[in-house]
Each structure stands twice: as C-alpha cells, then as structure tokens.
C-alpha cells in the first residue's frame, strides 16, 4: 500500500510481513534505478534528439522523473527507518511524479506544428497555478500534520492521473510518427500502472481485509512502473541511435564507392 506507514524492516524470512517489505525494497530500488537512467537519457533526448525548442516540456518532464527518484529514495528510507514524515514524502513524491508528467505531456500536445489551431482547455498560465496550488496544499498539510493531507494526495492522484491519460492519448494522436509520440507512448503505461495502484490502494483503505490485495497490487504495479520507465529510456536511446545511423555509411545499401576508397 502507498499510504500505510511501515516500521523499520527486519530481515526475517519466516515473517510474511518481512517478505513483503523486502519485495517493496527491491521494487523501490528498481524504480529508483530506472528513473535515474531515464533522467540521464532524458537530458540527452532534449539536447541531441529533439529538434524543436521545448524548454517547458523539458523541465516538466525532468522534474517528474526527479520526483520518481525522490519517491524511490524516500520509500527506501521509510522501510529502513522509523520516521512518519518520510512516509509523507513518499505520498507527495508520487503525486508530483504524476502531476509533472501530466504537465509535460500536455505541453507536448500543444507544441508545434499547428499548435495555434488547437484550442486549449486551460490557458498556459494555468499550469503554474496548478503546480503552485498543489505545492501549497501539500506542504501546508505536511507541516500542520493533519489527516487532510491524505485527502489532498488522494484527490491529486485521481485528478492528475485522469489528466495525464487524457492528454497522453491526444498527444499521440496529434504527433503520431514523431519523437513526442514515441516518448508519450512509452510513458503512458507507467502512468496507467501508477493510477491502477492508487485506485486499488484507495479502495483497500475503505474495505477491511484487502490489505494483501493492496500489497500485491503495489508490488506488481511498482515493478511494472520501473520496467516502463526503463523502457522509455531505451526508446530514447534508440531514437538517438537512429539519428546516428543516418550518417553511418555501413547502414546504406545500393551505394557506389570509388574503387580506390573501398577495397
């Protein structure tokens, strides 16, 4: 589960709770490693692959990936240390992971060409209002330490997940065949997995006897998120490789070379 606080982990193989905790530890580590790799290739993507100016998209995307790294680090800390505030960082990090990926995908959807022909559901300045509102609401409840922080995170998860899926579908439809579409298509399954884990967790917290289901959904879902983040990094690397092969003479057939230069 995402919301439930966890005490310090004890490595006792005979204890089912310890087995689940160890599984969660490896899931957090997998997500942290995958997000770090994606962050590295994401910077390369913007610098060497992307052929349009995408400053806003770049920062939204990199901040979202950075939130995934914070989520993984805070999750490992919540398992190894007895500290309630680290668990609240876990909740907030996954919230901002979804939020900034949604903003990045929305920005990619409104990117050129023909962006002026598409009406905006919200003006551009609304992005910053949404970010400021979520930061103020989450930090306010975090510092006050009230139960309302749970409501803020839950509502934020639901709203931003739906927002991300909506604009991911629209971005792929508009930019089909471009690197924007390829990046969005690979990121969308990660967002869907996080959304599924969130919904299962929200249901499990209101139903008794479904803790094991929430744990299983979290383990499977988080592992899949790590896999999809790594898959996105691989896709970005392939995009760069395709550009490199455009200038590689060994990838072209039916070419004529001077007999003196090719022996």
mmCIF file of C-alpha atoms in Angstrom:
data_model
loop_
_atom_site.group_PDB
_atom_site.id
_atom_site.type_symbol
_atom_site.label_atom_id
_atom_site.label_comp_id
_atom_site.label_asym_id
_atom_site.label_seq_id
_atom_site.Cartn_x
_atom_site.Cartn_y
_atom_site.Cartn_z
ATOM 1 C CA UNK A 1 0.000 0.000 0.000
ATOM 2 C CA UNK A 2 1.124 3.548 -0.587
ATOM 3 C CA UNK A 3 -0.466 5.316 2.347
ATOM 4 C CA UNK A 4 0.255 2.850 5.143
ATOM 5 C CA UNK A 5 3.271 3.732 7.317
ATOM 6 C CA UNK A 6 5.821 0.958 7.692
ATOM 7 C CA UNK A 7 8.010 0.282 10.669
ATOM 8 C CA UNK A 8 11.691 -0.428 10.379
ATOM 9 C CA UNK A 9 12.261 -3.515 8.261
ATOM 10 C CA UNK A 10 13.612 -6.668 9.880
ATOM 11 C CA UNK A 11 15.108 -9.313 7.625
ATOM 12 C CA UNK A 12 13.270 -12.358 8.954
ATOM 13 C CA UNK A 13 12.459 -14.788 6.165
ATOM 14 C CA UNK A 14 9.907 -16.587 8.338
ATOM 15 C CA UNK A 15 7.815 -13.431 8.729
ATOM 16 C CA UNK A 16 5.376 -12.769 5.821
ATOM 17 C CA UNK A 17 5.433 -9.032 6.578
ATOM 18 C CA UNK A 18 9.217 -9.013 6.273
ATOM 19 C CA UNK A 19 8.955 -10.836 2.932
ATOM 20 C CA UNK A 20 6.588 -8.160 1.645
ATOM 21 C CA UNK A 21 8.876 -5.429 2.972
ATOM 22 C CA UNK A 22 11.885 -6.938 1.208
ATOM 23 C CA UNK A 23 9.870 -7.140 -2.014
ATOM 24 C CA UNK A 24 8.921 -3.486 -1.628
ATOM 25 C CA UNK A 25 12.564 -2.601 -1.018
ATOM 26 C CA UNK A 26 13.614 -4.158 -4.322
ATOM 27 C CA UNK A 27 10.667 -2.517 -6.096
ATOM 28 C CA UNK A 28 11.725 0.899 -4.765
ATOM 29 C CA UNK A 29 15.319 0.250 -5.826
ATOM 30 C CA UNK A 30 14.216 -0.863 -9.299
ATOM 31 C CA UNK A 31 12.125 2.262 -9.740
ATOM 32 C CA UNK A 32 14.940 4.488 -8.492
ATOM 33 C CA UNK A 33 17.486 2.952 -10.871
ATOM 34 C CA UNK A 34 15.082 3.090 -13.826
ATOM 35 C CA UNK A 35 14.179 6.723 -13.108
ATOM 36 C CA UNK A 36 17.859 7.671 -12.821
ATOM 37 C CA UNK A 37 18.634 6.047 -16.170
ATOM 38 C CA UNK A 38 15.627 7.792 -17.729
ATOM 39 C CA UNK A 39 16.702 11.140 -16.291
ATOM 40 C CA UNK A 40 20.122 10.718 -17.902
ATOM 41 C CA UNK A 41 18.731 9.812 -21.308
ATOM 42 C CA UNK A 42 16.008 12.441 -20.971
ATOM 43 C CA UNK A 43 18.641 15.164 -20.875
ATOM 44 C CA UNK A 44 20.312 13.601 -23.918
ATOM 45 C CA UNK A 45 16.939 13.465 -25.677
ATOM 46 C CA UNK A 46 16.370 17.185 -25.226
ATOM 47 C CA UNK A 47 19.941 18.144 -26.080
ATOM 48 C CA UNK A 48 20.689 15.867 -29.052
ATOM 49 C CA UNK A 49 17.469 14.359 -30.407
ATOM 50 C CA UNK A 50 14.666 16.889 -30.054
ATOM 51 C CA UNK A 51 14.680 19.311 -32.973
ATOM 52 C CA UNK A 52 12.256 21.900 -31.549
ATOM 53 C CA UNK A 53 12.515 24.319 -28.659
ATOM 54 C CA UNK A 54 10.905 22.574 -25.717
ATOM 55 C CA UNK A 55 12.028 24.339 -22.575
ATOM 56 C CA UNK A 56 8.734 23.990 -20.714
ATOM 57 C CA UNK A 57 8.287 20.355 -21.705
ATOM 58 C CA UNK A 58 11.884 19.633 -20.737
ATOM 59 C CA UNK A 59 11.593 20.975 -17.213
ATOM 60 C CA UNK A 60 8.201 19.409 -16.566
ATOM 61 C CA UNK A 61 9.497 16.038 -17.764
ATOM 62 C CA UNK A 62 12.765 16.169 -15.836
ATOM 63 C CA UNK A 63 11.056 17.318 -12.631
ATOM 64 C CA UNK A 64 8.551 14.475 -12.950
ATOM 65 C CA UNK A 65 11.344 11.933 -13.380
ATOM 66 C CA UNK A 66 13.196 13.522 -10.475
ATOM 67 C CA UNK A 67 10.061 13.076 -8.348
ATOM 68 C CA UNK A 68 10.186 9.357 -9.144
ATOM 69 C CA UNK A 69 13.760 9.256 -7.830
ATOM 70 C CA UNK A 70 12.678 11.087 -4.663
ATOM 71 C CA UNK A 71 9.819 8.597 -4.331
ATOM 72 C CA UNK A 72 12.206 5.661 -4.521
ATOM 73 C CA UNK A 73 14.722 7.163 -2.079
ATOM 74 C CA UNK A 74 12.010 8.171 0.396
ATOM 75 C CA UNK A 75 10.409 4.744 0.051
ATOM 76 C CA UNK A 76 13.656 3.000 0.925
ATOM 77 C CA UNK A 77 14.050 5.371 3.859
ATOM 78 C CA UNK A 78 10.524 4.616 5.088
ATOM 79 C CA UNK A 79 11.364 0.912 5.082
ATOM 80 C CA UNK A 80 14.696 1.197 6.853
ATOM 81 C CA UNK A 81 13.876 3.986 9.323
ATOM 82 C CA UNK A 82 11.083 4.568 11.795
ATOM 83 C CA UNK A 83 10.007 8.042 10.719
ATOM 84 C CA UNK A 84 6.462 9.077 9.824
ATOM 85 C CA UNK A 85 7.457 12.208 7.894
ATOM 86 C CA UNK A 86 9.426 10.153 5.348
ATOM 87 C CA UNK A 87 6.226 8.277 4.517
ATOM 88 C CA UNK A 88 4.506 11.573 3.754
ATOM 89 C CA UNK A 89 7.328 12.411 1.356
ATOM 90 C CA UNK A 90 6.599 9.107 -0.395
ATOM 91 C CA UNK A 91 2.966 10.147 -0.857
ATOM 92 C CA UNK A 92 3.892 13.619 -2.082
ATOM 93 C CA UNK A 93 6.624 12.413 -4.440
ATOM 94 C CA UNK A 94 4.325 10.059 -6.334
ATOM 95 C CA UNK A 95 1.751 12.863 -6.519
ATOM 96 C CA UNK A 96 4.246 15.222 -8.142
ATOM 97 C CA UNK A 97 5.554 12.399 -10.356
ATOM 98 C CA UNK A 98 2.110 12.072 -11.931
ATOM 99 C CA UNK A 99 1.461 15.829 -11.903
ATOM 100 C CA UNK A 100 4.619 16.879 -13.729
ATOM 101 C CA UNK A 101 4.412 14.040 -16.245
ATOM 102 C CA UNK A 102 0.855 15.160 -16.957
ATOM 103 C CA UNK A 103 2.040 18.750 -17.425
ATOM 104 C CA UNK A 104 4.894 17.592 -19.682
ATOM 105 C CA UNK A 105 2.543 15.545 -21.857
ATOM 106 C CA UNK A 106 0.075 18.442 -22.013
ATOM 107 C CA UNK A 107 2.878 20.781 -23.087
ATOM 108 C CA UNK A 108 3.980 18.298 -25.761
ATOM 109 C CA UNK A 109 0.422 18.106 -27.040
ATOM 110 C CA UNK A 110 0.307 21.882 -27.516
ATOM 111 C CA UNK A 111 3.765 22.015 -29.112
ATOM 112 C CA UNK A 112 4.309 22.903 -32.785
ATOM 113 C CA UNK A 113 3.388 22.407 -35.558
ATOM 114 C CA UNK A 114 -0.114 23.867 -35.862
ATOM 115 C CA UNK A 115 -0.424 24.364 -32.127
ATOM 116 C CA UNK A 116 -2.424 27.554 -32.671
ATOM 117 C CA UNK A 117 -5.114 25.545 -34.441
ATOM 118 C CA UNK A 118 -5.862 23.539 -31.296
ATOM 119 C CA UNK A 119 -7.926 25.201 -28.615
ATOM 120 C CA UNK A 120 -6.623 24.962 -25.075
ATOM 121 C CA UNK A 121 -8.915 23.648 -22.388
ATOM 122 C CA UNK A 122 -6.854 25.716 -19.940
ATOM 123 C CA UNK A 123 -4.542 28.685 -20.641
ATOM 124 C CA UNK A 124 -0.794 28.230 -20.344
ATOM 125 C CA UNK A 125 -0.588 30.124 -17.054
ATOM 126 C CA UNK A 126 -2.977 27.576 -15.520
ATOM 127 C CA UNK A 127 -0.101 25.071 -15.417
ATOM 128 C CA UNK A 128 1.802 27.201 -12.946
ATOM 129 C CA UNK A 129 -1.323 27.901 -10.906
ATOM 130 C CA UNK A 130 -1.959 24.152 -10.632
ATOM 131 C CA UNK A 131 1.645 23.488 -9.595
ATOM 132 C CA UNK A 132 1.611 26.298 -7.020
ATOM 133 C CA UNK A 133 -1.742 25.123 -5.678
ATOM 134 C CA UNK A 134 -0.609 21.532 -5.235
ATOM 135 C CA UNK A 135 2.676 22.563 -3.631
ATOM 136 C CA UNK A 136 0.939 24.948 -1.220
ATOM 137 C CA UNK A 137 -1.768 22.431 -0.334
ATOM 138 C CA UNK A 138 0.602 19.513 0.177
ATOM 139 C CA UNK A 139 3.235 21.443 2.133
ATOM 140 C CA UNK A 140 0.531 23.090 4.218
ATOM 141 C CA UNK A 141 -0.962 19.777 5.269
ATOM 142 C CA UNK A 142 2.520 18.308 5.658
ATOM 143 C CA UNK A 143 3.622 20.997 8.099
ATOM 144 C CA UNK A 144 0.350 21.049 10.021
ATOM 145 C CA UNK A 145 0.371 17.237 10.167
ATOM 146 C CA UNK A 146 -3.363 16.718 9.890
ATOM 147 C CA UNK A 147 -5.373 13.919 8.326
ATOM 148 C CA UNK A 148 -6.341 16.264 5.479
ATOM 149 C CA UNK A 149 -3.006 15.552 3.812
ATOM 150 C CA UNK A 150 -4.386 12.158 2.873
ATOM 151 C CA UNK A 151 -7.351 13.796 1.138
ATOM 152 C CA UNK A 152 -5.079 16.235 -0.723
ATOM 153 C CA UNK A 153 -2.895 13.413 -2.011
ATOM 154 C CA UNK A 154 -5.850 11.170 -2.904
ATOM 155 C CA UNK A 155 -7.694 13.882 -4.845
ATOM 156 C CA UNK A 156 -4.449 14.947 -6.522
ATOM 157 C CA UNK A 157 -3.726 11.393 -7.613
ATOM 158 C CA UNK A 158 -7.169 10.886 -9.119
ATOM 159 C CA UNK A 159 -7.325 14.249 -10.909
ATOM 160 C CA UNK A 160 -3.789 14.289 -12.280
ATOM 161 C CA UNK A 161 -3.939 10.644 -13.369
ATOM 162 C CA UNK A 162 -7.060 11.284 -15.444
ATOM 163 C CA UNK A 163 -5.487 14.477 -16.805
ATOM 164 C CA UNK A 164 -2.303 12.654 -17.812
ATOM 165 C CA UNK A 165 -4.141 9.840 -19.584
ATOM 166 C CA UNK A 166 -6.383 12.317 -21.441
ATOM 167 C CA UNK A 167 -3.506 14.367 -22.835
ATOM 168 C CA UNK A 168 -1.328 11.318 -23.494
ATOM 169 C CA UNK A 169 -3.965 9.914 -25.850
ATOM 170 C CA UNK A 170 -4.415 13.295 -27.528
ATOM 171 C CA UNK A 171 -0.654 13.898 -27.836
ATOM 172 C CA UNK A 172 -0.038 10.536 -29.508
ATOM 173 C CA UNK A 173 -2.926 11.157 -31.901
ATOM 174 C CA UNK A 174 -1.667 14.629 -32.897
ATOM 175 C CA UNK A 175 2.068 13.868 -33.051
ATOM 176 C CA UNK A 176 1.951 10.347 -34.469
ATOM 177 C CA UNK A 177 5.278 9.390 -36.020
ATOM 178 C CA UNK A 178 7.340 11.918 -34.050
ATOM 179 C CA UNK A 179 9.621 11.569 -31.041
ATOM 180 C CA UNK A 180 6.946 13.293 -28.958
ATOM 181 C CA UNK A 181 4.529 10.470 -29.747
ATOM 182 C CA UNK A 182 7.155 7.805 -29.088
ATOM 183 C CA UNK A 183 8.063 9.316 -25.720
ATOM 184 C CA UNK A 184 4.427 9.721 -24.694
ATOM 185 C CA UNK A 185 3.528 6.210 -25.811
ATOM 186 C CA UNK A 186 6.249 4.746 -23.595
ATOM 187 C CA UNK A 187 5.455 6.948 -20.597
ATOM 188 C CA UNK A 188 1.702 6.327 -20.691
ATOM 189 C CA UNK A 189 1.865 2.709 -19.377
ATOM 190 C CA UNK A 190 3.880 3.899 -16.367
ATOM 191 C CA UNK A 191 1.218 6.487 -15.594
ATOM 192 C CA UNK A 192 -1.546 3.902 -16.025
ATOM 193 C CA UNK A 193 0.228 1.485 -13.653
ATOM 194 C CA UNK A 194 0.651 4.175 -11.011
ATOM 195 C CA UNK A 195 -3.015 5.102 -11.411
ATOM 196 C CA UNK A 196 -4.088 1.476 -11.002
ATOM 197 C CA UNK A 197 -2.008 1.123 -7.833
ATOM 198 C CA UNK A 198 -3.539 4.325 -6.473
ATOM 199 C CA UNK A 199 -7.110 3.203 -7.146
ATOM 200 C CA UNK A 200 -6.534 -0.220 -5.569
ATOM 201 C CA UNK A 201 -4.955 1.439 -2.540
ATOM 202 C CA UNK A 202 -7.817 3.904 -2.144
ATOM 203 C CA UNK A 203 -10.337 1.065 -2.292
ATOM 204 C CA UNK A 204 -8.348 -1.106 0.109
ATOM 205 C CA UNK A 205 -8.197 1.656 2.715
ATOM 206 C CA UNK A 206 -12.013 1.766 2.823
ATOM 207 C CA UNK A 207 -12.541 -2.017 2.820
ATOM 208 C CA UNK A 208 -11.447 -4.351 5.567
ATOM 209 C CA UNK A 209 -9.498 -7.495 4.778
ATOM 210 C CA UNK A 210 -7.977 -6.345 1.482
ATOM 211 C CA UNK A 211 -4.539 -5.379 2.724
ATOM 212 C CA UNK A 212 -2.904 -8.333 0.972
ATOM 213 C CA UNK A 213 -4.529 -7.301 -2.322
ATOM 214 C CA UNK A 214 -3.194 -3.768 -1.948
ATOM 215 C CA UNK A 215 0.296 -5.091 -1.163
ATOM 216 C CA UNK A 216 0.243 -7.391 -4.188
ATOM 217 C CA UNK A 217 -1.032 -4.632 -6.479
ATOM 218 C CA UNK A 218 1.640 -2.269 -5.187
ATOM 219 C CA UNK A 219 4.472 -4.763 -5.725
ATOM 220 C CA UNK A 220 3.359 -5.684 -9.239
ATOM 221 C CA UNK A 221 2.423 -2.131 -10.209
ATOM 222 C CA UNK A 222 5.610 -0.502 -8.941
ATOM 223 C CA UNK A 223 7.768 -3.132 -10.633
ATOM 224 C CA UNK A 224 5.907 -2.502 -13.895
ATOM 225 C CA UNK A 225 6.396 1.259 -13.494
ATOM 226 C CA UNK A 226 10.136 0.684 -13.145
ATOM 227 C CA UNK A 227 10.088 -1.509 -16.254
ATOM 228 C CA UNK A 228 8.200 1.083 -18.296
ATOM 229 C CA UNK A 229 10.497 3.897 -17.167
ATOM 230 C CA UNK A 230 13.496 1.847 -18.228
ATOM 231 C CA UNK A 231 11.728 1.014 -21.498
ATOM 232 C CA UNK A 232 11.251 4.744 -22.100
ATOM 233 C CA UNK A 233 14.971 5.297 -21.593
ATOM 234 C CA UNK A 234 15.707 2.507 -24.099
ATOM 235 C CA UNK A 235 13.316 4.106 -26.595
ATOM 236 C CA UNK A 236 15.099 7.447 -26.239
ATOM 237 C CA UNK A 237 18.443 5.734 -26.779
ATOM 238 C CA UNK A 238 17.071 4.086 -29.909
ATOM 239 C CA UNK A 239 15.896 7.454 -31.208
ATOM 240 C CA UNK A 240 19.439 8.768 -30.853
ATOM 241 C CA UNK A 241 20.811 5.627 -32.466
ATOM 242 C CA UNK A 242 18.559 6.096 -35.462
ATOM 243 C CA UNK A 243 19.937 9.596 -35.976
ATOM 244 C CA UNK A 244 23.484 8.302 -35.691
ATOM 245 C CA UNK A 245 22.802 5.607 -38.288
ATOM 246 C CA UNK A 246 21.619 8.236 -40.767
ATOM 247 C CA UNK A 247 25.257 9.277 -41.044
ATOM 248 C CA UNK A 248 26.710 5.774 -40.927
ATOM 249 C CA UNK A 249 27.682 4.547 -44.405
ATOM 250 C CA UNK A 250 27.543 0.900 -43.265
ATOM 251 C CA UNK A 251 23.735 1.137 -42.907
ATOM 252 C CA UNK A 252 23.061 2.026 -46.549
ATOM 253 C CA UNK A 253 22.792 -0.385 -49.477
ATOM 254 C CA UNK A 254 22.980 0.133 -53.223
ATOM 255 C CA UNK A 255 25.769 2.696 -52.908
ATOM 256 C CA UNK A 256 28.630 3.196 -55.269
ATOM 257 C CA UNK A 257 32.076 3.896 -53.875
ATOM 258 C CA UNK A 258 35.314 4.769 -55.509
ATOM 259 C CA UNK A 259 37.228 1.540 -56.053
ATOM 260 C CA UNK A 260 40.314 3.099 -54.543
ATOM 261 C CA UNK A 261 38.464 4.019 -51.287
ATOM 262 C CA UNK A 262 36.694 0.682 -50.795
ATOM 263 C CA UNK A 263 38.745 -2.497 -51.060
#
